[in-house]
Amino acid sequence: MNANVNRQILLVEKPAGKLGPEHFKLTNGAIPEPKDGEALLRVRYISLDAANRAWMHGATYRSAIEANTVMAGGGIAEVVSSKAPGLAAGDLVFGDTGWQDYAAVPAKHLTRMPKIEPMTHLLSIYGVAGLTAYFGLLKIGKPRNGETVVVSAAAGSVGSIVGQIAKIKGCHVVGIAGGKDKCRWLTSELGFDAAVDYKDGAIFKALRAAAPKGIDVYFDNVGGDILEACLPLMNNYGRIACCGAISQYDGAPSAHGPRGVPGLIVVKRLVMQGFIVMDFMAQRDKALADLQAWTSSGKLKVQEDVIDGLENTPKALIGLLAGDNRGKRMIRV
Ligand code: NDP
């Protein structure tokens, strides 16, 4: 990294179909001057998130991202200089830094982070991924000892933690993931009771065999056909925690959704609830304490997928959407 240049990755065009390298451009910009209330940040790690692609479709829980701007994205950064009370040079923060070396960001949009080793854990287990898994499963899914929990995108950052927390809570846990290797990893390394390879076809049959007592909690990261396959297997009074719909992100917005939803929800008295992790931030300390205790006792394994180099960020996101990652993917800038 050249200390006088701010390398930036721009989203040059919003994709109409699948995201490709042609939608991004690496450019050299100026290091920004922080205004009053802002801090100048040097970005250390950039989080790669399926949601990065969803933001390109339009406004969601955040404003839409526009073409010819620095690609948005969360990151861990060090404060270089500050014009904001409460932040000083050397502090560590999390915020929407964008895909670049340096960013000037209003302090009110930054979360101060502790200095821990490895720093990468601030994006994985103690970051959005860990907290999403924790709150989505425990507050929305509400699993009880002995129940069956199914999670999709199970070998990804959120899913791999969901399944392990469900095991800690005494549940029978089934992961859905793409490919035999990921499925084997879920059962042999992470302690899932069973794993279903959705790319193998016949997902409904495989799920029924893996969850012989039916599904009490489905943690849905993908929507679409996998949600459709889970619905008929839900037990009465089951809960579906709608965390994301990754099967719908990378392409033109699709009108296709799971069939048979309303009828099954009525007959099975299901609760289907979406959530955004930020809604639970008031309970963050308790969640972090639990995650830390489980991690340090070895009950919860943290899987990270760290790729070097800002220039590799577009490729890393495209790869994540295609399932190349295992656990939390991030860029070491
Ligand atoms: P992950 O690390 O889980 O990576 C995404 C994974 O999704 C890939 O590895 C791939 O694994 C799987 N995948 C891709 N396409 C499909 C498909 N068509 N069908 C099934 N699986 C697919 O990414 P994230 O942790 O960033 O995101 C996981 C989910 O969590 C997303 O839906 C995201 O939107 C959601 N999320 C929600 C939050 C909230 O507050 N509600 C906060 C953070 C994330 P495979 O090889 O198995 O296909």
Coordinates of C-alpha atoms and ligand atoms in Angstrom, one line a residue:
M1 CA 0.0 0.0 0.0
N2 CA 1.4 3.4 -1.0
A3 CA 0.8 5.8 2.0
N4 CA -0.1 8.7 -0.4
V5 CA -2.6 7.0 -2.6
N6 CA -6.1 5.8 -1.8
R7 CA -6.8 2.7 -3.9
Q8 CA -10.5 2.5 -4.4
I9 CA -12.8 -0.1 -6.1
L10 CA -15.7 1.5 -7.9
L11 CA -18.9 -0.2 -9.0
V12 CA -18.9 1.1 -12.5
E13 CA -22.2 -0.4 -13.6
K14 CA -25.1 -2.2 -11.7
P15 CA -25.3 -5.7 -13.1
A16 CA -28.5 -6.6 -15.0
G17 CA -27.7 -10.3 -14.7
K18 CA -24.9 -12.1 -12.9
L19 CA -22.2 -10.0 -11.2
G20 CA -18.8 -10.1 -13.0
P21 CA -15.4 -8.5 -12.8
E22 CA -16.5 -6.0 -15.6
H23 CA -18.8 -4.3 -13.1
F24 CA -15.8 -3.0 -11.0
K25 CA -12.8 -0.8 -11.6
L26 CA -9.7 -0.3 -9.4
T27 CA -8.7 3.4 -9.4
N28 CA -6.4 5.7 -7.4
G29 CA -8.1 8.5 -5.5
A30 CA -7.1 11.0 -2.9
I31 CA -6.9 10.4 0.8
P32 CA -9.9 12.3 2.1
E33 CA -9.8 15.1 4.7
P34 CA -12.1 14.3 7.6
K35 CA -14.8 17.0 8.2
D36 CA -16.0 18.0 11.7
G37 CA -17.6 14.9 13.3
E38 CA -15.7 12.5 11.0
A39 CA -12.6 10.3 11.5
L40 CA -10.1 9.4 8.8
L41 CA -9.8 5.6 8.7
R42 CA -7.2 3.2 7.3
V43 CA -9.1 0.0 6.4
R44 CA -7.6 -3.2 7.6
Y45 CA -10.2 -5.9 6.7
I46 CA -13.2 -5.7 4.4
S47 CA -16.2 -8.0 5.0
L48 CA -17.5 -9.9 2.0
D49 CA -21.3 -10.3 2.4
A50 CA -24.0 -11.8 0.2
A51 CA -25.9 -8.6 1.0
N52 CA -23.3 -6.6 -1.0
R53 CA -25.0 -8.0 -4.1
A54 CA -28.5 -7.5 -2.8
W55 CA -27.8 -3.8 -2.2
M56 CA -27.3 -3.4 -6.0
H57 CA -31.0 -4.2 -6.6
G58 CA -32.2 -1.1 -4.8
A59 CA -32.9 0.4 -1.4
T60 CA -33.3 -2.2 1.4
Y61 CA -32.6 -1.6 5.1
R62 CA -30.0 0.8 3.6
S63 CA -30.0 3.1 0.6
A64 CA -29.3 1.5 -2.8
I65 CA -25.7 1.7 -4.0
E66 CA -25.1 3.7 -7.2
A67 CA -22.9 3.2 -10.2
N68 CA -19.6 5.1 -10.4
T69 CA -19.2 5.3 -6.6
V70 CA -16.8 3.4 -4.3
M71 CA -18.4 0.0 -3.7
A72 CA -20.0 0.0 -0.3
G73 CA -19.1 -2.6 2.3
G74 CA -18.4 -3.1 6.0
G75 CA -14.9 -3.1 7.3
I76 CA -12.6 -3.0 10.4
A77 CA -10.4 0.1 10.3
E78 CA -7.9 2.0 12.4
V79 CA -8.5 5.7 13.1
V80 CA -5.7 7.7 11.5
S81 CA -6.9 11.1 12.7
S82 CA -10.2 12.3 14.2
K83 CA -12.3 15.4 14.2
A84 CA -15.0 13.6 16.3
P85 CA -15.1 13.7 20.1
G86 CA -14.7 10.2 21.5
L87 CA -12.5 8.8 18.7
A88 CA -8.7 9.2 18.7
A89 CA -5.8 8.0 16.4
G90 CA -5.2 4.3 17.0
D91 CA -8.8 3.4 17.9
L92 CA -10.3 0.4 16.1
V93 CA -13.8 0.7 14.6
F94 CA -16.3 -1.1 12.4
G95 CA -18.4 0.7 9.8
D96 CA -19.2 1.1 6.1
T97 CA -15.7 2.0 5.0
G98 CA -16.3 1.0 1.4
W99 CA -13.8 -1.0 -0.7
Q100 CA -10.8 1.3 -0.4
D101 CA -7.6 1.9 1.6
Y102 CA -8.8 5.1 3.4
A103 CA -12.2 6.5 4.2
A104 CA -13.6 9.6 6.1
V105 CA -16.7 8.4 8.0
P106 CA -19.0 10.3 10.4
A107 CA -18.2 8.9 13.9
K108 CA -22.0 8.4 14.6
H109 CA -21.9 5.7 11.9
L110 CA -18.9 3.8 13.5
T111 CA -18.9 1.2 16.2
R112 CA -15.8 1.1 18.4
M113 CA -14.2 -2.3 18.6
P114 CA -12.0 -3.9 21.2
K115 CA -8.4 -4.7 20.2
I116 CA -8.4 -8.5 20.2
E117 CA -6.3 -11.1 18.4
P118 CA -7.0 -12.3 15.9
M119 CA -8.5 -9.1 14.6
T120 CA -10.5 -11.1 12.0
H121 CA -12.8 -12.4 14.8
L122 CA -14.3 -8.9 14.9
L123 CA -15.8 -9.6 11.4
S124 CA -16.6 -13.3 12.0
I125 CA -17.8 -14.6 15.3
Y126 CA -17.9 -11.2 17.1
G127 CA -19.2 -9.4 14.1
V128 CA -22.3 -9.3 12.0
A129 CA -22.1 -13.0 11.1
G130 CA -21.9 -14.2 14.7
L131 CA -24.6 -11.8 16.0
T132 CA -26.9 -12.6 13.1
A133 CA -26.6 -16.3 13.8
Y134 CA -27.1 -15.8 17.5
F135 CA -30.1 -13.5 17.4
G136 CA -31.8 -15.0 14.4
L137 CA -31.7 -18.5 15.9
L138 CA -32.3 -17.8 19.5
K139 CA -34.8 -14.8 19.3
I140 CA -36.6 -15.7 16.1
G141 CA -36.2 -19.5 15.8
K142 CA -36.4 -20.1 19.5
P143 CA -35.1 -23.7 19.4
R144 CA -35.9 -26.0 22.3
N145 CA -33.8 -29.0 23.5
G146 CA -34.5 -32.0 21.3
E147 CA -36.0 -30.1 18.4
T148 CA -34.8 -30.3 14.8
V149 CA -33.2 -27.3 13.4
V150 CA -32.4 -27.0 9.7
V151 CA -30.1 -24.2 8.3
S152 CA -29.4 -23.4 4.7
A153 CA -26.1 -21.9 3.4
A154 CA -24.9 -24.0 6.3
A155 CA -21.2 -23.9 5.4
G156 CA -21.2 -20.1 5.1
S157 CA -20.4 -17.5 7.7
V158 CA -23.8 -17.2 9.3
G159 CA -25.0 -20.8 8.7
S160 CA -21.9 -22.5 10.2
I161 CA -22.5 -20.6 13.4
V162 CA -26.2 -21.2 13.5
G163 CA -25.8 -24.9 13.3
Q164 CA -23.2 -25.0 16.1
I165 CA -25.3 -22.8 18.4
A166 CA -28.3 -25.1 17.7
K167 CA -26.1 -28.1 18.8
I168 CA -25.1 -26.3 21.9
K169 CA -28.8 -25.9 22.6
G170 CA -29.3 -29.6 22.4
C171 CA -31.0 -29.8 18.9
H172 CA -30.8 -32.3 16.1
V173 CA -29.1 -30.2 13.4
V174 CA -29.3 -30.5 9.7
G175 CA -27.2 -28.3 7.4
I176 CA -28.0 -27.7 3.7
A177 CA -24.9 -26.8 1.6
G178 CA -23.6 -27.1 -1.9
G179 CA -21.2 -30.1 -2.6
K180 CA -20.1 -33.2 -0.8
D181 CA -16.9 -31.6 0.7
K182 CA -18.9 -28.9 2.5
C183 CA -21.4 -31.5 3.7
R184 CA -18.7 -33.8 5.0
W185 CA -17.1 -30.8 6.8
L186 CA -20.4 -29.9 8.5
T187 CA -20.8 -33.3 10.0
S188 CA -17.2 -34.3 10.7
E189 CA -15.8 -31.0 11.9
L190 CA -18.7 -28.9 13.1
G191 CA -20.7 -31.6 14.7
F192 CA -23.9 -31.3 12.6
D193 CA -26.0 -34.4 12.8
A194 CA -26.6 -34.5 9.1
A195 CA -26.0 -32.5 5.9
V196 CA -27.9 -32.3 2.7
D197 CA -26.2 -31.4 -0.6
Y198 CA -28.8 -29.3 -2.4
K199 CA -26.7 -29.5 -5.7
D200 CA -27.3 -33.3 -5.7
G201 CA -31.0 -32.9 -6.6
A202 CA -33.9 -34.6 -4.8
I203 CA -33.5 -32.2 -1.9
F204 CA -36.9 -32.9 -0.4
K205 CA -36.2 -36.6 -0.2
A206 CA -32.8 -36.1 1.3
L207 CA -34.2 -33.6 3.8
R208 CA -36.9 -35.9 4.9
A209 CA -34.3 -38.6 5.6
A210 CA -32.1 -36.2 7.5
A211 CA -34.9 -34.8 9.6
P212 CA -37.1 -37.9 10.3
K213 CA -39.1 -36.2 13.1
G214 CA -39.8 -33.1 10.8
I215 CA -38.4 -29.6 11.1
D216 CA -39.2 -27.4 14.1
V217 CA -36.9 -24.5 13.2
Y218 CA -35.8 -23.6 9.7
F219 CA -33.1 -20.8 9.6
D220 CA -33.5 -19.6 6.0
N221 CA -30.5 -18.0 4.3
V222 CA -31.5 -18.7 0.7
G223 CA -35.2 -18.5 0.0
G224 CA -36.5 -20.0 -3.3
D225 CA -36.5 -23.7 -4.0
I226 CA -34.9 -24.7 -0.7
L227 CA -37.5 -22.8 1.3
E228 CA -40.1 -24.5 -0.8
A229 CA -38.6 -27.9 0.0
C230 CA -38.5 -27.2 3.8
L231 CA -42.1 -26.0 4.1
P232 CA -44.0 -29.3 3.8
L233 CA -41.6 -30.9 6.4
M234 CA -42.2 -28.2 9.0
N235 CA -43.9 -29.5 12.2
N236 CA -46.9 -27.8 13.7
Y237 CA -46.0 -24.6 15.5
G238 CA -42.7 -24.5 13.7
R239 CA -40.7 -21.3 13.3
I240 CA -39.0 -20.1 10.2
A241 CA -36.3 -17.4 10.8
C242 CA -36.0 -15.5 7.5
C243 CA -32.4 -14.2 7.5
G244 CA -31.8 -13.8 3.8
A245 CA -32.6 -15.0 0.3
I246 CA -29.2 -15.5 -1.4
S247 CA -30.8 -17.6 -4.2
Q248 CA -32.5 -14.4 -5.4
Y249 CA -29.6 -12.0 -5.2
D250 CA -27.3 -12.6 -8.1
G251 CA -29.3 -12.0 -11.2
A252 CA -32.3 -10.0 -12.3
P253 CA -35.0 -9.8 -9.5
S254 CA -37.1 -12.9 -9.9
A255 CA -40.8 -13.3 -9.4
H256 CA -40.3 -17.0 -8.5
G257 CA -40.9 -17.8 -4.9
P258 CA -41.8 -20.8 -2.9
R259 CA -45.2 -22.3 -3.8
G260 CA -47.8 -23.4 -1.3
V261 CA -46.7 -20.9 1.4
P262 CA -50.0 -19.5 2.7
G263 CA -51.8 -22.9 3.0
L264 CA -49.0 -24.6 4.8
I265 CA -48.5 -21.7 7.2
V266 CA -52.2 -21.9 8.2
V267 CA -52.4 -25.6 8.5
K268 CA -49.2 -26.0 10.3
R269 CA -49.6 -22.9 12.5
L270 CA -46.2 -21.7 11.4
V271 CA -44.5 -18.5 12.4
M272 CA -42.4 -17.0 9.6
Q273 CA -40.5 -13.9 10.6
G274 CA -37.8 -11.8 9.0
F275 CA -35.2 -9.9 11.0
I276 CA -32.3 -7.6 10.7
V277 CA -29.4 -8.0 13.1
M278 CA -29.2 -4.3 13.9
D279 CA -32.7 -4.6 15.6
F280 CA -31.0 -6.6 18.5
M281 CA -28.0 -4.3 19.2
A282 CA -29.3 -3.4 22.7
Q283 CA -28.6 -7.1 23.6
R284 CA -25.2 -7.2 22.0
D285 CA -23.1 -7.5 25.2
K286 CA -24.9 -10.6 26.3
A287 CA -24.6 -12.2 22.9
L288 CA -20.9 -11.4 22.7
A289 CA -20.3 -12.9 26.2
D290 CA -22.1 -16.1 25.1
L291 CA -20.2 -16.3 21.8
Q292 CA -16.9 -15.7 23.6
A293 CA -17.6 -18.4 26.2
W294 CA -18.5 -21.0 23.5
T295 CA -15.5 -20.1 21.4
S296 CA -13.0 -20.2 24.1
S297 CA -14.3 -23.5 25.5
G298 CA -14.0 -25.0 22.0
K299 CA -17.8 -25.6 21.7
L300 CA -18.0 -23.3 18.7
K301 CA -15.4 -23.4 15.9
V302 CA -14.7 -20.2 14.0
Q303 CA -14.1 -20.7 10.3
E304 CA -12.6 -17.8 8.4
D305 CA -11.7 -17.4 4.7
V306 CA -9.2 -14.5 4.5
I307 CA -8.0 -13.4 1.1
D308 CA -5.1 -10.9 0.6
G309 CA -5.3 -7.7 -1.4
L310 CA -7.8 -5.0 -2.0
E311 CA -7.6 -5.7 -5.7
N312 CA -9.1 -9.2 -5.1
T313 CA -12.3 -7.9 -3.5
P314 CA -14.5 -8.1 -6.6
K315 CA -13.3 -11.7 -7.4
A316 CA -13.9 -12.6 -3.7
L317 CA -17.5 -11.4 -3.8
I318 CA -18.2 -13.1 -7.1
G319 CA -16.8 -16.3 -5.6
L320 CA -18.8 -16.0 -2.4
L321 CA -22.0 -15.8 -4.5
A322 CA -20.9 -19.0 -6.3
G323 CA -20.2 -20.8 -3.0
D324 CA -16.4 -20.7 -3.1
N325 CA -16.2 -19.7 0.6
R326 CA -16.3 -21.8 3.7
G327 CA -17.1 -19.7 6.8
K328 CA -16.6 -15.9 7.0
R329 CA -14.9 -14.5 3.8
M330 CA -13.0 -11.2 4.1
I331 CA -10.2 -9.2 2.5
R332 CA -7.0 -8.3 4.3
V333 CA -6.4 -4.9 2.7
Ligands
NDP1 P1 -22.1 -16.8 3.3 O1 -20.8 -16.8 4.0 O2 -23.2 -17.7 3.9 O3 -21.9 -17.2 1.8 C1 -23.0 -17.4 0.9 C2 -23.2 -18.9 0.7 O4 -24.5 -19.0 0.1 C3 -22.3 -19.4 -0.4 O5 -21.1 -19.9 0.3 C4 -23.1 -20.5 -1.0 O6 -22.7 -21.8 -0.4 C5 -24.5 -20.2 -0.7 N1 -25.3 -20.0 -1.9 C6 -25.1 -19.2 -2.9 N2 -26.1 -19.3 -3.8 C7 -27.0 -20.2 -3.3 C8 -28.2 -20.7 -3.8 N3 -28.7 -20.3 -5.0 N4 -28.8 -21.6 -3.1 C9 -28.3 -22.0 -1.9 N5 -27.2 -21.6 -1.4 C10 -26.5 -20.7 -2.1 O7 -22.7 -15.4 3.1 P2 -23.3 -14.4 4.2 O8 -22.9 -14.8 5.6 O9 -22.9 -13.0 3.8 O10 -24.8 -14.4 4.0 C11 -25.6 -15.6 4.5 C12 -27.1 -15.1 4.5 O11 -27.2 -14.3 5.7 C13 -27.5 -14.2 3.3 O12 -28.8 -14.6 3.0 C14 -27.5 -12.8 3.9 O13 -28.3 -11.9 3.2 C15 -27.9 -13.1 5.3 N6 -27.6 -12.1 6.3 C16 -28.7 -11.5 7.0 C17 -28.5 -10.6 7.9 C18 -29.7 -10.0 8.7 O14 -29.5 -9.1 9.5 N7 -30.9 -10.5 8.4 C19 -27.1 -10.1 8.3 C20 -26.1 -10.8 7.6 C21 -26.3 -11.7 6.6 P3 -23.1 -23.2 -1.1 O15 -21.7 -23.7 -1.6 O16 -23.6 -24.0 0.0 O17 -24.0 -23.0 -2.3

